[in-house]
Every structure is written in C-alpha cells, then in structure tokens.
C-alpha positions as semicolon CSV with decimal commas, in nm:
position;residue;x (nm);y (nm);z (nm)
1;X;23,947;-3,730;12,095
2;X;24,253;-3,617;12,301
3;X;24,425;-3,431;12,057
4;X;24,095;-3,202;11,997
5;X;24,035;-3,012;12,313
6;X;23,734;-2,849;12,159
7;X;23,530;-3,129;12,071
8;X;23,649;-3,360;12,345
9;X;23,500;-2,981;12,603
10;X;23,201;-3,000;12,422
11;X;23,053;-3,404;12,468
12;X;23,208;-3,375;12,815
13;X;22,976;-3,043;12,939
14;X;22,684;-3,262;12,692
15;X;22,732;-3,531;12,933
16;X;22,761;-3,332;13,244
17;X;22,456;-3,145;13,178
18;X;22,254;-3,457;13,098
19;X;22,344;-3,637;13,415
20;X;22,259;-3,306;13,595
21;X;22,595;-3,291;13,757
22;X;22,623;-2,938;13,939
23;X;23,015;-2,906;13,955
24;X;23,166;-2,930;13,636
25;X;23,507;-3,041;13,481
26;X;23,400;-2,893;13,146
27;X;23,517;-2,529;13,044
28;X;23,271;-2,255;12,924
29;X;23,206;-2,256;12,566
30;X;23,043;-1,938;12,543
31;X;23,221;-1,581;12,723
32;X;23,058;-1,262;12,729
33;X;23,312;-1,022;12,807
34;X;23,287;-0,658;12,947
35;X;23,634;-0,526;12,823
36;X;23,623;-0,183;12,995
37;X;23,332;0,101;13,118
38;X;23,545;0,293;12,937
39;X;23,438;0,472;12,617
40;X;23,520;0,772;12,353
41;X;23,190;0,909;12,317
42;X;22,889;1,051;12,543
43;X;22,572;0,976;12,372
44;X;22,283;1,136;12,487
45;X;22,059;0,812;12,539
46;X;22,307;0,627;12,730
47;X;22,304;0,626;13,109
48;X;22,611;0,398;13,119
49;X;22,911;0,540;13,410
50;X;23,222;0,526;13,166
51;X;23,418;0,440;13,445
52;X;23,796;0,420;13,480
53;X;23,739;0,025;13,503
54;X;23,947;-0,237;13,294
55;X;23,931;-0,626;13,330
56;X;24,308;-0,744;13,485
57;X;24,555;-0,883;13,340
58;X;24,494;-1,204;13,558
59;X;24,160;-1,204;13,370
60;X;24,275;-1,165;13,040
61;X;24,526;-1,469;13,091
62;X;24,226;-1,658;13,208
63;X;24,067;-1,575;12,927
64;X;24,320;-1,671;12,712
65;X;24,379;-2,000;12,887
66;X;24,050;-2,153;12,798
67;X;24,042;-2,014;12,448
68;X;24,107;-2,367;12,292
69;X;23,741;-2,490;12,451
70;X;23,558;-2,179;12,360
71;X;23,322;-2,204;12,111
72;X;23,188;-1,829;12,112
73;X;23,292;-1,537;12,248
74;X;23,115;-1,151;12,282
75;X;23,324;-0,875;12,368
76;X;23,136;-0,594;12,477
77;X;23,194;-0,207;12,678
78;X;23,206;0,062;12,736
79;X;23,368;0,118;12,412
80;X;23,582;-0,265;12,326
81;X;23,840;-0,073;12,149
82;X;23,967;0,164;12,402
83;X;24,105;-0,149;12,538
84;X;24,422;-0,150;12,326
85;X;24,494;-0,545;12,462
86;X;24,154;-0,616;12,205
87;X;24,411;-0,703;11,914
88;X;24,569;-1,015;12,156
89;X;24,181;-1,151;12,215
90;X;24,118;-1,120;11,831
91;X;24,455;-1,322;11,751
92;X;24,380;-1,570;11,984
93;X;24,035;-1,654;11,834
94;X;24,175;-1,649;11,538
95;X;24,454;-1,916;11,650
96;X;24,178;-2,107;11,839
97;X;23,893;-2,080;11,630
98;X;23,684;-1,914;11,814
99;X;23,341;-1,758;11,669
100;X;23,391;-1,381;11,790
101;X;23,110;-1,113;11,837
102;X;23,244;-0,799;11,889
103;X;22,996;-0,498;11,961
104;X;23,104;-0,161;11,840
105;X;23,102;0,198;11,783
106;X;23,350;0,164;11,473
107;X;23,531;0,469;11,571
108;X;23,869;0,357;11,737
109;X;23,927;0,104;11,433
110;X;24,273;0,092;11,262
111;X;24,399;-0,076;10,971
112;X;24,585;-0,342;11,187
113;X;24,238;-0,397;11,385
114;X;24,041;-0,443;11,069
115;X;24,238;-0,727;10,955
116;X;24,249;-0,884;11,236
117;X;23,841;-0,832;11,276
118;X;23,838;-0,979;10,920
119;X;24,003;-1,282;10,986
120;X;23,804;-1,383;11,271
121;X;23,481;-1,598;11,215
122;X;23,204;-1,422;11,355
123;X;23,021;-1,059;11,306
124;X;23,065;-0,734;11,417
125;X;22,741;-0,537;11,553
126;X;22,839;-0,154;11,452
127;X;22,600;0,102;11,677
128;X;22,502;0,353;11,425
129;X;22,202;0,608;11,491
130;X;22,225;0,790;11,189
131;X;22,329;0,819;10,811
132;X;22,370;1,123;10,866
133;X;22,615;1,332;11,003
134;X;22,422;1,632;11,186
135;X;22,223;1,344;11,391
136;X;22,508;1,126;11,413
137;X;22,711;1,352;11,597
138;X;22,400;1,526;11,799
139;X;22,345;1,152;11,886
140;X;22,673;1,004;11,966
141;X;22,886;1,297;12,118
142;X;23,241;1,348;12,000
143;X;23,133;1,097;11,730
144;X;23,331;1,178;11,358
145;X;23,096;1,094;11,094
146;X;23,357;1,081;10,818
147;X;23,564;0,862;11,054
148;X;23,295;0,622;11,115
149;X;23,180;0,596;10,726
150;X;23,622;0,541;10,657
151;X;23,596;0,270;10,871
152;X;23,321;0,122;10,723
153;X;23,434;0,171;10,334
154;X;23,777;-0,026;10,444
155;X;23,566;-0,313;10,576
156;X;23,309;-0,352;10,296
157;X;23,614;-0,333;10,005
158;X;23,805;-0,575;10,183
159;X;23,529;-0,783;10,209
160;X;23,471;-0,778;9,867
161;X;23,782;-0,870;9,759
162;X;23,884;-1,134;9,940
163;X;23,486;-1,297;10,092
164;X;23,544;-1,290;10,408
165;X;23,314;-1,509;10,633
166;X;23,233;-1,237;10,874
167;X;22,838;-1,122;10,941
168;X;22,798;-0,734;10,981
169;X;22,477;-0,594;11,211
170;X;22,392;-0,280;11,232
171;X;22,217;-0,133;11,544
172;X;22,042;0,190;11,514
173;X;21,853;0,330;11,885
174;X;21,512;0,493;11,734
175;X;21,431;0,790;11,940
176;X;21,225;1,146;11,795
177;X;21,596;1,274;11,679
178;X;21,572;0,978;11,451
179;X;21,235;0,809;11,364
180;X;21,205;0,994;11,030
181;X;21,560;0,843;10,902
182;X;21,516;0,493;10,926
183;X;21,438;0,473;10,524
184;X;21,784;0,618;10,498
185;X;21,962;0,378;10,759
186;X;21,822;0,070;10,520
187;X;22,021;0,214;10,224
188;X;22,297;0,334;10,410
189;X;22,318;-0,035;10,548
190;X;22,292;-0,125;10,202
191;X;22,578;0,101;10,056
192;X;22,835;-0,049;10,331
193;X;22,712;-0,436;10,302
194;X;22,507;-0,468;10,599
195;X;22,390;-0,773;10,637
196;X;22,115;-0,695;10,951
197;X;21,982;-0,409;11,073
198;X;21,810;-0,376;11,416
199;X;21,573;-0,115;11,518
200;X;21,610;-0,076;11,876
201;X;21,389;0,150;12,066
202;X;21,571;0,398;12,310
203;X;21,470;0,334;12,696
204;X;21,479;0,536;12,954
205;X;21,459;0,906;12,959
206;X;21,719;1,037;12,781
207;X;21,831;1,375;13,029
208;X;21,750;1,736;12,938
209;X;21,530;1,610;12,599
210;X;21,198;1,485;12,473
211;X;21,322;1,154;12,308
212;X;21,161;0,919;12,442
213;X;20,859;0,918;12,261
214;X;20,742;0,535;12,331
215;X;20,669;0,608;12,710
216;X;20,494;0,944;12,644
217;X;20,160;0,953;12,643
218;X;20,113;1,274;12,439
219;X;20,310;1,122;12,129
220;X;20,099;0,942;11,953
221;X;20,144;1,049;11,638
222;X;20,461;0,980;11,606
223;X;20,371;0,634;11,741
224;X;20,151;0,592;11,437
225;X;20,342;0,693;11,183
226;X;20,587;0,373;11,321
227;X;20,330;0,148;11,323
228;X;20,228;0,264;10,933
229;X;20,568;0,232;10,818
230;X;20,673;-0,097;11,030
231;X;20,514;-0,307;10,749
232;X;20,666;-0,159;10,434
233;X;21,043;-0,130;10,606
C-alpha cells in the first residue's frame, strides 16, 4: 500500500524479522524517548542527576521524520515538560497517529498542553505519592499540591465532556512516608477518573531517612500489615 506508509513499515519489519535479516530497511515503530534530565522537583527517593542535558534539535527532526511509521511512542525525563519543544512531539502524533505515552509529574501542564495531551491517542502515567498535600510535598520537593490536583480537575472535566480516548495511570512509590495512605490514593484515583493505579515499591535507600522499609530487616511489621491489606486493595 504505497500511499500508507504505516502499514506498508509495519509488513515490511514483519517480513524482515521473519527472514531474520539483521540490517533493516524498516523504521522503528516503537520510540522511547528521554526528553531531558532535567526536572522541577527534588524528590527524596529519586537518585536521578537532573542534569543540564536536552536531546538536539538534530534529534528531534529525526524524530519527527519517522513519525508517519511510528506506531507508539513514550516520552519520558527528567521531568517531559520542562522541555517546552513537548507541544511539537504531541502535534505531530496527533497529525501522524501515533499512540503516545507520556510519563509525568502533572505539574508544568498548561491549558494549551492539556488539549493537546487530550487529543492524542494514548495515556498519560501521572507520578503521584500522595492525596495528600503534607506528604505530597515532603515527598516530591517544590511539588504544589493545589497545582497538581488543578491540573488534574481540567483533565477529568474535559474528559467528561467530550470522551476522550485517552487512558490515565497513576503511579504512586510506596515507602514508610506513605504505606498507611494507599486506601486514600484508590479514592483519590477515583475522584479524578483514574483508570490504573500502580503501587510501586521505592528502591534504593532513599538519603538521610528510614524509607525503605522492604530491604530492612527490622521492619517487619510494617511488611505485614502490606501483605494483610494487599488482598482487600
């Protein structure tokens, strides 16, 4: 199908992988995409350098290039946001649809971001440690609560209105600051039209603080009171 570079990208990579070929003609048609190291908040669990790094120009015209094969694309950070040439990715999967996953603190969302996010088939994964907004903003430094749950009240009215076809994850890192509000992150989830939640726990030792209560050998209770309430979440 000449005219459809899409499906014409996809049987040729089907055929090159089943003849085993090892140089291909094909294009990707799935892009994960580190935007920037870059971010607007310091979390304490996160041992990520946020780095003064950006992908080039060059690379974002490559990217753009071999939009009309993709068939999925993640953009990822750092904080994806920060990256204010975001908005020309999202109108190009839009243009070339493109299934988009885009991961997310929520915080650096405008209006003219939103609607382009809503637009776009796909899902947005929103990482959100707590519903509420002491934790929150002990969790995710120079975090705004109130900007975050904005954010999130724009998104779930607009996608009421108008049933938009995009799939919204929530990710929530359990650590002790935490473990005791998961109960509340299912209904907060609830209130803003979640349609996942994922309980991740945290890794690593989390500097200057007892978080990390998987790896510690004197926290057991708290490692049974998870295991009692796994079921009934």
């Amino acid at each position: 199908p000449k005219a459809n570079k899409k499906l014409k990208n996809i049987l040729l990579n089907e055929y090159e992988i089943s003849q085993r070929i090892v140089y291909l003609k094909s294009f990707p048609r799935h892009i994960q995409l580190v935007m920037t190291l870059q971010c607007n908040l310091n979390c304490i669990m996160c041992n990520d350098k946020h780095e003064n790094v950006f992908i080039s120009d060059k690379e974002l015209d490559d990217l753009i290039a071999i939009m009309p094969y993709l068939q999925f694309l993640t953009l990822r950070g750092g904080e994806v946001f920060y990256d204010k040439r975001t908005g020309r990715i999202l109108d190009e999967a839009y243009k070339n649809d493109v299934k988009l996953t885009v991961i997310t603190n929520g915080l650096l969302l405008d209006d003219l971001i939103i609607d382009k996010l809503l637009r776009v088939a796909g899902g947005i994964v929103f990482s959100i440690d707590s519903p509420f907004k002491e934790t929150y903003e002990a969790i995710r430094i120079g975090g705004k609560f109130e900007k975050l749950k904005e954010n999130l009240k724009k998104i779930y009215q607009a996608r009421k209105i108008n049933k938009y076809n995009l799939y919204l994850t929530l990710n929530m890192v359990i650590m002790r600051k935490n473990y005791n509000e998961i109960e509340d992150m299912l209904y907060f989830a609830k209130e803003y039209g979640f349609d996942a939640v994922v309980l991740a726990p945290v890794e690593g030792n989390v500097k200057g603080m007892d978080e990390n209560f998987f790896e510690k050998d004197l926290d057991n209770e708290c490692i049974e009171k998870m295991a009692v309430k796994r079921y009934y979440f």
